[in-house]
């Protein structure tokens, strides 16, 4: 015949030690049952009340608040072990409290998640603004250098903040030549030109000619050199 499942054996929960100087009316707990019984929990609760009374009524109590804290922890362990082995004995108020605590925990988790998501979005938006400012600053510098023969162009980032030959710049792993002047742009091979167009995410028509691609790249870099 089938048997009712028995609670798994638990490690003994040793009672808190009391110093020899503890008042005689303080109950010394015995090792609890495995799993802890309701009587064990009642005894632990009685000890807590005795220690509280001793501390509050004496100017120099022999039992400190630290000892009270250890006793509270002991009771909590008894309650946890007892409830795990006897869920049917959990009182209704305790179940309701557990549900409310779980609801609060879920609510706090959702609130924190929403807050983090909001911060991430703000950081992402700020990063994009910074990248756009860097691109505009580099483009303005390059425009002031005319064809770049007297003063070289500076590197300019892609809309994602990546520079040529960095991970994330386009889909290809070509070693791209630097664009220090207008001639460097003009002398790009078709492969390198397409890699720059893709890396800078410059829109173009599928049948665009080389001259049209060069014009778009010059505009993005900020080159005044004539085609």
PDB file of C-alpha atoms in Angstrom:
ATOM      1  CA  UNK A   1       0.000   0.000   0.000  1.00  0.00           C
ATOM      2  CA  UNK A   2       1.302   3.486  -0.728  1.00  0.00           C
ATOM      3  CA  UNK A   3       2.701   5.401   2.172  1.00  0.00           C
ATOM      4  CA  UNK A   4       2.481   9.065   2.891  1.00  0.00           C
ATOM      5  CA  UNK A   5       5.783  10.715   2.026  1.00  0.00           C
ATOM      6  CA  UNK A   6       7.897  11.396   5.061  1.00  0.00           C
ATOM      7  CA  UNK A   7       9.703  14.716   5.491  1.00  0.00           C
ATOM      8  CA  UNK A   8      13.325  14.584   4.503  1.00  0.00           C
ATOM      9  CA  UNK A   9      15.780  14.430   7.358  1.00  0.00           C
ATOM     10  CA  UNK A  10      17.285  17.787   8.257  1.00  0.00           C
ATOM     11  CA  UNK A  11      20.477  18.761   9.978  1.00  0.00           C
ATOM     12  CA  UNK A  12      19.962  19.466  13.682  1.00  0.00           C
ATOM     13  CA  UNK A  13      19.516  23.132  14.522  1.00  0.00           C
ATOM     14  CA  UNK A  14      21.640  23.615  17.599  1.00  0.00           C
ATOM     15  CA  UNK A  15      20.194  25.933  20.264  1.00  0.00           C
ATOM     16  CA  UNK A  16      22.055  29.132  21.151  1.00  0.00           C
ATOM     17  CA  UNK A  17      24.545  28.760  23.971  1.00  0.00           C
ATOM     18  CA  UNK A  18      23.999  30.745  27.160  1.00  0.00           C
ATOM     19  CA  UNK A  19      26.870  31.887  29.386  1.00  0.00           C
ATOM     20  CA  UNK A  20      27.181  30.535  32.947  1.00  0.00           C
ATOM     21  CA  UNK A  21      26.273  34.001  34.221  1.00  0.00           C
ATOM     22  CA  UNK A  22      22.795  33.826  32.682  1.00  0.00           C
ATOM     23  CA  UNK A  23      20.000  34.322  35.261  1.00  0.00           C
ATOM     24  CA  UNK A  24      18.465  31.078  36.553  1.00  0.00           C
ATOM     25  CA  UNK A  25      15.003  31.940  35.231  1.00  0.00           C
ATOM     26  CA  UNK A  26      16.320  31.920  31.657  1.00  0.00           C
ATOM     27  CA  UNK A  27      15.236  28.727  29.910  1.00  0.00           C
ATOM     28  CA  UNK A  28      18.061  26.735  28.384  1.00  0.00           C
ATOM     29  CA  UNK A  29      16.860  25.169  25.174  1.00  0.00           C
ATOM     30  CA  UNK A  30      17.426  21.550  24.347  1.00  0.00           C
ATOM     31  CA  UNK A  31      18.326  20.294  20.904  1.00  0.00           C
ATOM     32  CA  UNK A  32      15.127  20.491  18.818  1.00  0.00           C
ATOM     33  CA  UNK A  33      13.407  17.653  17.050  1.00  0.00           C
ATOM     34  CA  UNK A  34      14.183  16.897  13.417  1.00  0.00           C
ATOM     35  CA  UNK A  35      12.228  18.473  11.847  1.00  0.00           C
ATOM     36  CA  UNK A  36      11.475  21.067  14.550  1.00  0.00           C
ATOM     37  CA  UNK A  37       8.120  20.757  16.302  1.00  0.00           C
ATOM     38  CA  UNK A  38       5.728  23.489  17.365  1.00  0.00           C
ATOM     39  CA  UNK A  39       6.855  22.912  20.961  1.00  0.00           C
ATOM     40  CA  UNK A  40      10.430  23.725  19.935  1.00  0.00           C
ATOM     41  CA  UNK A  41       9.262  26.985  18.386  1.00  0.00           C
ATOM     42  CA  UNK A  42       7.212  27.872  21.475  1.00  0.00           C
ATOM     43  CA  UNK A  43      10.239  27.229  23.721  1.00  0.00           C
ATOM     44  CA  UNK A  44      12.410  29.421  21.513  1.00  0.00           C
ATOM     45  CA  UNK A  45       9.820  32.181  21.602  1.00  0.00           C
ATOM     46  CA  UNK A  46       9.680  31.942  25.410  1.00  0.00           C
ATOM     47  CA  UNK A  47      13.471  32.293  25.596  1.00  0.00           C
ATOM     48  CA  UNK A  48      13.342  35.403  23.412  1.00  0.00           C
ATOM     49  CA  UNK A  49      10.787  37.035  25.706  1.00  0.00           C
ATOM     50  CA  UNK A  50      12.869  36.152  28.774  1.00  0.00           C
ATOM     51  CA  UNK A  51      16.007  37.705  27.295  1.00  0.00           C
ATOM     52  CA  UNK A  52      14.084  40.834  26.269  1.00  0.00           C
ATOM     53  CA  UNK A  53      12.720  41.176  29.795  1.00  0.00           C
ATOM     54  CA  UNK A  54      16.160  40.637  31.314  1.00  0.00           C
ATOM     55  CA  UNK A  55      17.743  43.306  29.103  1.00  0.00           C
ATOM     56  CA  UNK A  56      15.003  45.875  29.683  1.00  0.00           C
ATOM     57  CA  UNK A  57      14.863  45.445  33.485  1.00  0.00           C
ATOM     58  CA  UNK A  58      18.603  45.460  34.224  1.00  0.00           C
ATOM     59  CA  UNK A  59      21.109  48.259  33.863  1.00  0.00           C
ATOM     60  CA  UNK A  60      23.943  45.762  33.425  1.00  0.00           C
ATOM     61  CA  UNK A  61      22.350  42.649  31.941  1.00  0.00           C
ATOM     62  CA  UNK A  62      24.476  39.515  31.698  1.00  0.00           C
ATOM     63  CA  UNK A  63      22.838  38.704  28.365  1.00  0.00           C
ATOM     64  CA  UNK A  64      23.511  41.222  25.597  1.00  0.00           C
ATOM     65  CA  UNK A  65      21.530  42.240  22.552  1.00  0.00           C
ATOM     66  CA  UNK A  66      23.929  40.145  20.510  1.00  0.00           C
ATOM     67  CA  UNK A  67      22.719  37.089  22.417  1.00  0.00           C
ATOM     68  CA  UNK A  68      19.139  38.144  21.714  1.00  0.00           C
ATOM     69  CA  UNK A  69      19.951  38.428  18.025  1.00  0.00           C
ATOM     70  CA  UNK A  70      21.361  34.908  17.911  1.00  0.00           C
ATOM     71  CA  UNK A  71      18.221  33.608  19.607  1.00  0.00           C
ATOM     72  CA  UNK A  72      16.034  35.373  17.047  1.00  0.00           C
ATOM     73  CA  UNK A  73      18.051  33.781  14.253  1.00  0.00           C
ATOM     74  CA  UNK A  74      17.620  30.397  15.946  1.00  0.00           C
ATOM     75  CA  UNK A  75      13.840  30.845  16.049  1.00  0.00           C
ATOM     76  CA  UNK A  76      13.795  31.868  12.406  1.00  0.00           C
ATOM     77  CA  UNK A  77      15.662  28.688  11.460  1.00  0.00           C
ATOM     78  CA  UNK A  78      13.208  26.608  13.476  1.00  0.00           C
ATOM     79  CA  UNK A  79      10.238  28.278  11.782  1.00  0.00           C
ATOM     80  CA  UNK A  80      11.739  27.816   8.329  1.00  0.00           C
ATOM     81  CA  UNK A  81      12.536  24.143   8.886  1.00  0.00           C
ATOM     82  CA  UNK A  82       9.162  23.432  10.503  1.00  0.00           C
ATOM     83  CA  UNK A  83       7.188  25.166   7.754  1.00  0.00           C
ATOM     84  CA  UNK A  84       9.121  23.336   5.032  1.00  0.00           C
ATOM     85  CA  UNK A  85       8.258  19.973   6.603  1.00  0.00           C
ATOM     86  CA  UNK A  86       4.719  20.837   7.758  1.00  0.00           C
ATOM     87  CA  UNK A  87       3.260  23.253   5.200  1.00  0.00           C
ATOM     88  CA  UNK A  88      -0.253  22.365   6.304  1.00  0.00           C
ATOM     89  CA  UNK A  89       0.477  23.843   9.744  1.00  0.00           C
ATOM     90  CA  UNK A  90       1.345  27.309   8.438  1.00  0.00           C
ATOM     91  CA  UNK A  91      -1.305  29.655   9.876  1.00  0.00           C
ATOM     92  CA  UNK A  92      -3.479  31.675   7.538  1.00  0.00           C
ATOM     93  CA  UNK A  93      -1.944  34.999   8.619  1.00  0.00           C
ATOM     94  CA  UNK A  94       1.519  33.650   7.833  1.00  0.00           C
ATOM     95  CA  UNK A  95       0.431  32.523   4.378  1.00  0.00           C
ATOM     96  CA  UNK A  96      -1.121  35.937   3.737  1.00  0.00           C
ATOM     97  CA  UNK A  97       2.047  37.672   4.910  1.00  0.00           C
ATOM     98  CA  UNK A  98       4.146  35.426   2.685  1.00  0.00           C
ATOM     99  CA  UNK A  99       1.949  36.281  -0.298  1.00  0.00           C
ATOM    100  CA  UNK A 100       2.178  40.008   0.418  1.00  0.00           C
ATOM    101  CA  UNK A 101       5.939  39.822   0.790  1.00  0.00           C
ATOM    102  CA  UNK A 102       6.183  37.979  -2.520  1.00  0.00           C
ATOM    103  CA  UNK A 103       3.923  40.539  -4.184  1.00  0.00           C
ATOM    104  CA  UNK A 104       6.050  43.369  -2.797  1.00  0.00           C
ATOM    105  CA  UNK A 105       9.196  41.608  -3.981  1.00  0.00           C
ATOM    106  CA  UNK A 106       7.735  41.165  -7.471  1.00  0.00           C
ATOM    107  CA  UNK A 107       6.589  44.792  -7.525  1.00  0.00           C
ATOM    108  CA  UNK A 108      10.011  46.029  -6.420  1.00  0.00           C
ATOM    109  CA  UNK A 109      11.681  43.821  -9.017  1.00  0.00           C
ATOM    110  CA  UNK A 110       9.463  45.212 -11.773  1.00  0.00           C
ATOM    111  CA  UNK A 111      10.071  48.762 -10.579  1.00  0.00           C
ATOM    112  CA  UNK A 112      13.843  48.270 -10.534  1.00  0.00           C
ATOM    113  CA  UNK A 113      13.732  46.612 -13.960  1.00  0.00           C
ATOM    114  CA  UNK A 114      11.743  49.524 -15.372  1.00  0.00           C
ATOM    115  CA  UNK A 115      14.149  51.990 -13.780  1.00  0.00           C
ATOM    116  CA  UNK A 116      17.190  50.211 -15.226  1.00  0.00           C
ATOM    117  CA  UNK A 117      15.521  50.057 -18.636  1.00  0.00           C
ATOM    118  CA  UNK A 118      14.817  53.778 -18.467  1.00  0.00           C
ATOM    119  CA  UNK A 119      18.422  54.517 -17.523  1.00  0.00           C
ATOM    120  CA  UNK A 120      19.699  52.304 -20.350  1.00  0.00           C
ATOM    121  CA  UNK A 121      17.536  54.170 -22.853  1.00  0.00           C
ATOM    122  CA  UNK A 122      18.767  57.537 -21.593  1.00  0.00           C
ATOM    123  CA  UNK A 123      22.395  56.394 -21.738  1.00  0.00           C
ATOM    124  CA  UNK A 124      21.868  55.053 -25.257  1.00  0.00           C
ATOM    125  CA  UNK A 125      20.292  58.320 -26.379  1.00  0.00           C
ATOM    126  CA  UNK A 126      23.108  60.311 -24.777  1.00  0.00           C
ATOM    127  CA  UNK A 127      25.725  58.093 -26.448  1.00  0.00           C
ATOM    128  CA  UNK A 128      24.135  58.701 -29.842  1.00  0.00           C
ATOM    129  CA  UNK A 129      24.166  62.448 -29.249  1.00  0.00           C
ATOM    130  CA  UNK A 130      27.837  62.338 -28.269  1.00  0.00           C
ATOM    131  CA  UNK A 131      28.695  60.312 -31.386  1.00  0.00           C
ATOM    132  CA  UNK A 132      26.775  62.757 -33.581  1.00  0.00           C
ATOM    133  CA  UNK A 133      28.646  65.674 -32.018  1.00  0.00           C
ATOM    134  CA  UNK A 134      31.978  63.911 -32.626  1.00  0.00           C
ATOM    135  CA  UNK A 135      31.032  63.258 -36.254  1.00  0.00           C
ATOM    136  CA  UNK A 136      30.006  66.884 -36.810  1.00  0.00           C
ATOM    137  CA  UNK A 137      33.189  68.150 -35.150  1.00  0.00           C
ATOM    138  CA  UNK A 138      35.393  65.904 -37.305  1.00  0.00           C
ATOM    139  CA  UNK A 139      33.469  66.819 -40.466  1.00  0.00           C
ATOM    140  CA  UNK A 140      33.787  70.535 -39.672  1.00  0.00           C
ATOM    141  CA  UNK A 141      37.544  70.144 -39.193  1.00  0.00           C
ATOM    142  CA  UNK A 142      37.922  68.273 -42.476  1.00  0.00           C
ATOM    143  CA  UNK A 143      35.887  70.891 -44.351  1.00  0.00           C
ATOM    144  CA  UNK A 144      38.287  73.545 -43.064  1.00  0.00           C
ATOM    145  CA  UNK A 145      41.206  71.550 -44.513  1.00  0.00           C
ATOM    146  CA  UNK A 146      39.932  71.885 -48.106  1.00  0.00           C
ATOM    147  CA  UNK A 147      41.522  68.983 -50.038  1.00  0.00           C
ATOM    148  CA  UNK A 148      43.659  67.878 -47.085  1.00  0.00           C
ATOM    149  CA  UNK A 149      47.027  68.420 -48.742  1.00  0.00           C
ATOM    150  CA  UNK A 150      48.158  71.138 -46.358  1.00  0.00           C
ATOM    151  CA  UNK A 151      46.319  69.862 -43.296  1.00  0.00           C
ATOM    152  CA  UNK A 152      45.337  66.210 -43.081  1.00  0.00           C
ATOM    153  CA  UNK A 153      41.801  65.062 -42.421  1.00  0.00           C
ATOM    154  CA  UNK A 154      41.003  63.519 -39.056  1.00  0.00           C
ATOM    155  CA  UNK A 155      39.350  60.134 -38.694  1.00  0.00           C
ATOM    156  CA  UNK A 156      35.600  60.230 -38.563  1.00  0.00           C
ATOM    157  CA  UNK A 157      33.426  57.712 -36.745  1.00  0.00           C
ATOM    158  CA  UNK A 158      30.454  55.785 -38.064  1.00  0.00           C
ATOM    159  CA  UNK A 159      26.939  56.463 -36.684  1.00  0.00           C
ATOM    160  CA  UNK A 160      27.541  53.629 -34.205  1.00  0.00           C
ATOM    161  CA  UNK A 161      30.730  55.252 -32.914  1.00  0.00           C
ATOM    162  CA  UNK A 162      33.135  52.820 -34.618  1.00  0.00           C
ATOM    163  CA  UNK A 163      36.185  53.922 -36.577  1.00  0.00           C
ATOM    164  CA  UNK A 164      37.540  52.256 -39.722  1.00  0.00           C
ATOM    165  CA  UNK A 165      39.354  48.953 -39.047  1.00  0.00           C
ATOM    166  CA  UNK A 166      37.624  48.581 -35.671  1.00  0.00           C
ATOM    167  CA  UNK A 167      35.259  45.765 -34.776  1.00  0.00           C
ATOM    168  CA  UNK A 168      31.745  46.803 -35.670  1.00  0.00           C
ATOM    169  CA  UNK A 169      32.714  48.958 -38.649  1.00  0.00           C
ATOM    170  CA  UNK A 170      30.822  47.397 -41.519  1.00  0.00           C
ATOM    171  CA  UNK A 171      30.554  43.712 -42.307  1.00  0.00           C
ATOM    172  CA  UNK A 172      33.972  43.172 -43.890  1.00  0.00           C
ATOM    173  CA  UNK A 173      37.370  42.728 -42.304  1.00  0.00           C
ATOM    174  CA  UNK A 174      39.309  44.645 -44.927  1.00  0.00           C
ATOM    175  CA  UNK A 175      42.312  46.655 -43.807  1.00  0.00           C
ATOM    176  CA  UNK A 176      41.091  50.014 -45.021  1.00  0.00           C
ATOM    177  CA  UNK A 177      43.540  52.735 -46.032  1.00  0.00           C
ATOM    178  CA  UNK A 178      43.296  56.007 -44.072  1.00  0.00           C
ATOM    179  CA  UNK A 179      41.479  58.945 -45.636  1.00  0.00           C
ATOM    180  CA  UNK A 180      43.865  61.819 -44.933  1.00  0.00           C
ATOM    181  CA  UNK A 181      43.087  63.896 -48.021  1.00  0.00           C
ATOM    182  CA  UNK A 182      40.804  64.113 -51.050  1.00  0.00           C
ATOM    183  CA  UNK A 183      43.208  62.070 -53.181  1.00  0.00           C
ATOM    184  CA  UNK A 184      42.991  59.179 -50.690  1.00  0.00           C
ATOM    185  CA  UNK A 185      39.245  59.078 -51.263  1.00  0.00           C
ATOM    186  CA  UNK A 186      39.594  59.396 -55.034  1.00  0.00           C
ATOM    187  CA  UNK A 187      42.171  56.583 -55.210  1.00  0.00           C
ATOM    188  CA  UNK A 188      40.150  54.027 -53.231  1.00  0.00           C
ATOM    189  CA  UNK A 189      39.616  50.698 -54.928  1.00  0.00           C
ATOM    190  CA  UNK A 190      36.037  49.652 -55.524  1.00  0.00           C
ATOM    191  CA  UNK A 191      36.323  47.083 -52.733  1.00  0.00           C
ATOM    192  CA  UNK A 192      37.587  49.642 -50.213  1.00  0.00           C
ATOM    193  CA  UNK A 193      35.074  52.237 -51.396  1.00  0.00           C
ATOM    194  CA  UNK A 194      32.186  49.842 -50.844  1.00  0.00           C
ATOM    195  CA  UNK A 195      33.607  48.875 -47.447  1.00  0.00           C
ATOM    196  CA  UNK A 196      33.679  52.535 -46.383  1.00  0.00           C
ATOM    197  CA  UNK A 197      30.149  53.085 -47.693  1.00  0.00           C
ATOM    198  CA  UNK A 198      28.899  50.101 -45.703  1.00  0.00           C
ATOM    199  CA  UNK A 199      30.919  50.949 -42.589  1.00  0.00           C
ATOM    200  CA  UNK A 200      29.575  54.501 -42.500  1.00  0.00           C
ATOM    201  CA  UNK A 201      26.072  53.182 -43.296  1.00  0.00           C
ATOM    202  CA  UNK A 202      25.756  55.642 -46.171  1.00  0.00           C
ATOM    203  CA  UNK A 203      22.543  55.029 -48.140  1.00  0.00           C
ATOM    204  CA  UNK A 204      22.900  54.607 -51.894  1.00  0.00           C
ATOM    205  CA  UNK A 205      20.984  53.130 -54.782  1.00  0.00           C
ATOM    206  CA  UNK A 206      21.880  49.607 -55.832  1.00  0.00           C
ATOM    207  CA  UNK A 207      22.914  50.748 -59.318  1.00  0.00           C
ATOM    208  CA  UNK A 208      24.820  53.808 -58.054  1.00  0.00           C
ATOM    209  CA  UNK A 209      27.965  54.585 -60.009  1.00  0.00           C
ATOM    210  CA  UNK A 210      31.439  54.895 -58.510  1.00  0.00           C
ATOM    211  CA  UNK A 211      31.265  58.680 -58.880  1.00  0.00           C
ATOM    212  CA  UNK A 212      28.003  58.817 -56.936  1.00  0.00           C
ATOM    213  CA  UNK A 213      29.463  56.698 -54.134  1.00  0.00           C
ATOM    214  CA  UNK A 214      32.589  58.871 -53.997  1.00  0.00           C
ATOM    215  CA  UNK A 215      30.433  61.992 -53.743  1.00  0.00           C
ATOM    216  CA  UNK A 216      28.482  60.546 -50.822  1.00  0.00           C
ATOM    217  CA  UNK A 217      31.671  59.436 -49.058  1.00  0.00           C
ATOM    218  CA  UNK A 218      33.251  62.888 -49.539  1.00  0.00           C
ATOM    219  CA  UNK A 219      30.174  64.504 -48.022  1.00  0.00           C
ATOM    220  CA  UNK A 220      30.251  62.184 -45.000  1.00  0.00           C
ATOM    221  CA  UNK A 221      33.975  62.699 -44.394  1.00  0.00           C
ATOM    222  CA  UNK A 222      33.807  66.449 -45.054  1.00  0.00           C
ATOM    223  CA  UNK A 223      36.107  66.644 -48.066  1.00  0.00           C
ATOM    224  CA  UNK A 224      36.058  69.699 -50.350  1.00  0.00           C
ATOM    225  CA  UNK A 225      38.252  68.104 -53.013  1.00  0.00           C
ATOM    226  CA  UNK A 226      36.742  68.142 -56.500  1.00  0.00           C
ATOM    227  CA  UNK A 227      35.947  64.886 -58.296  1.00  0.00           C
TER     228      UNK A 227
END
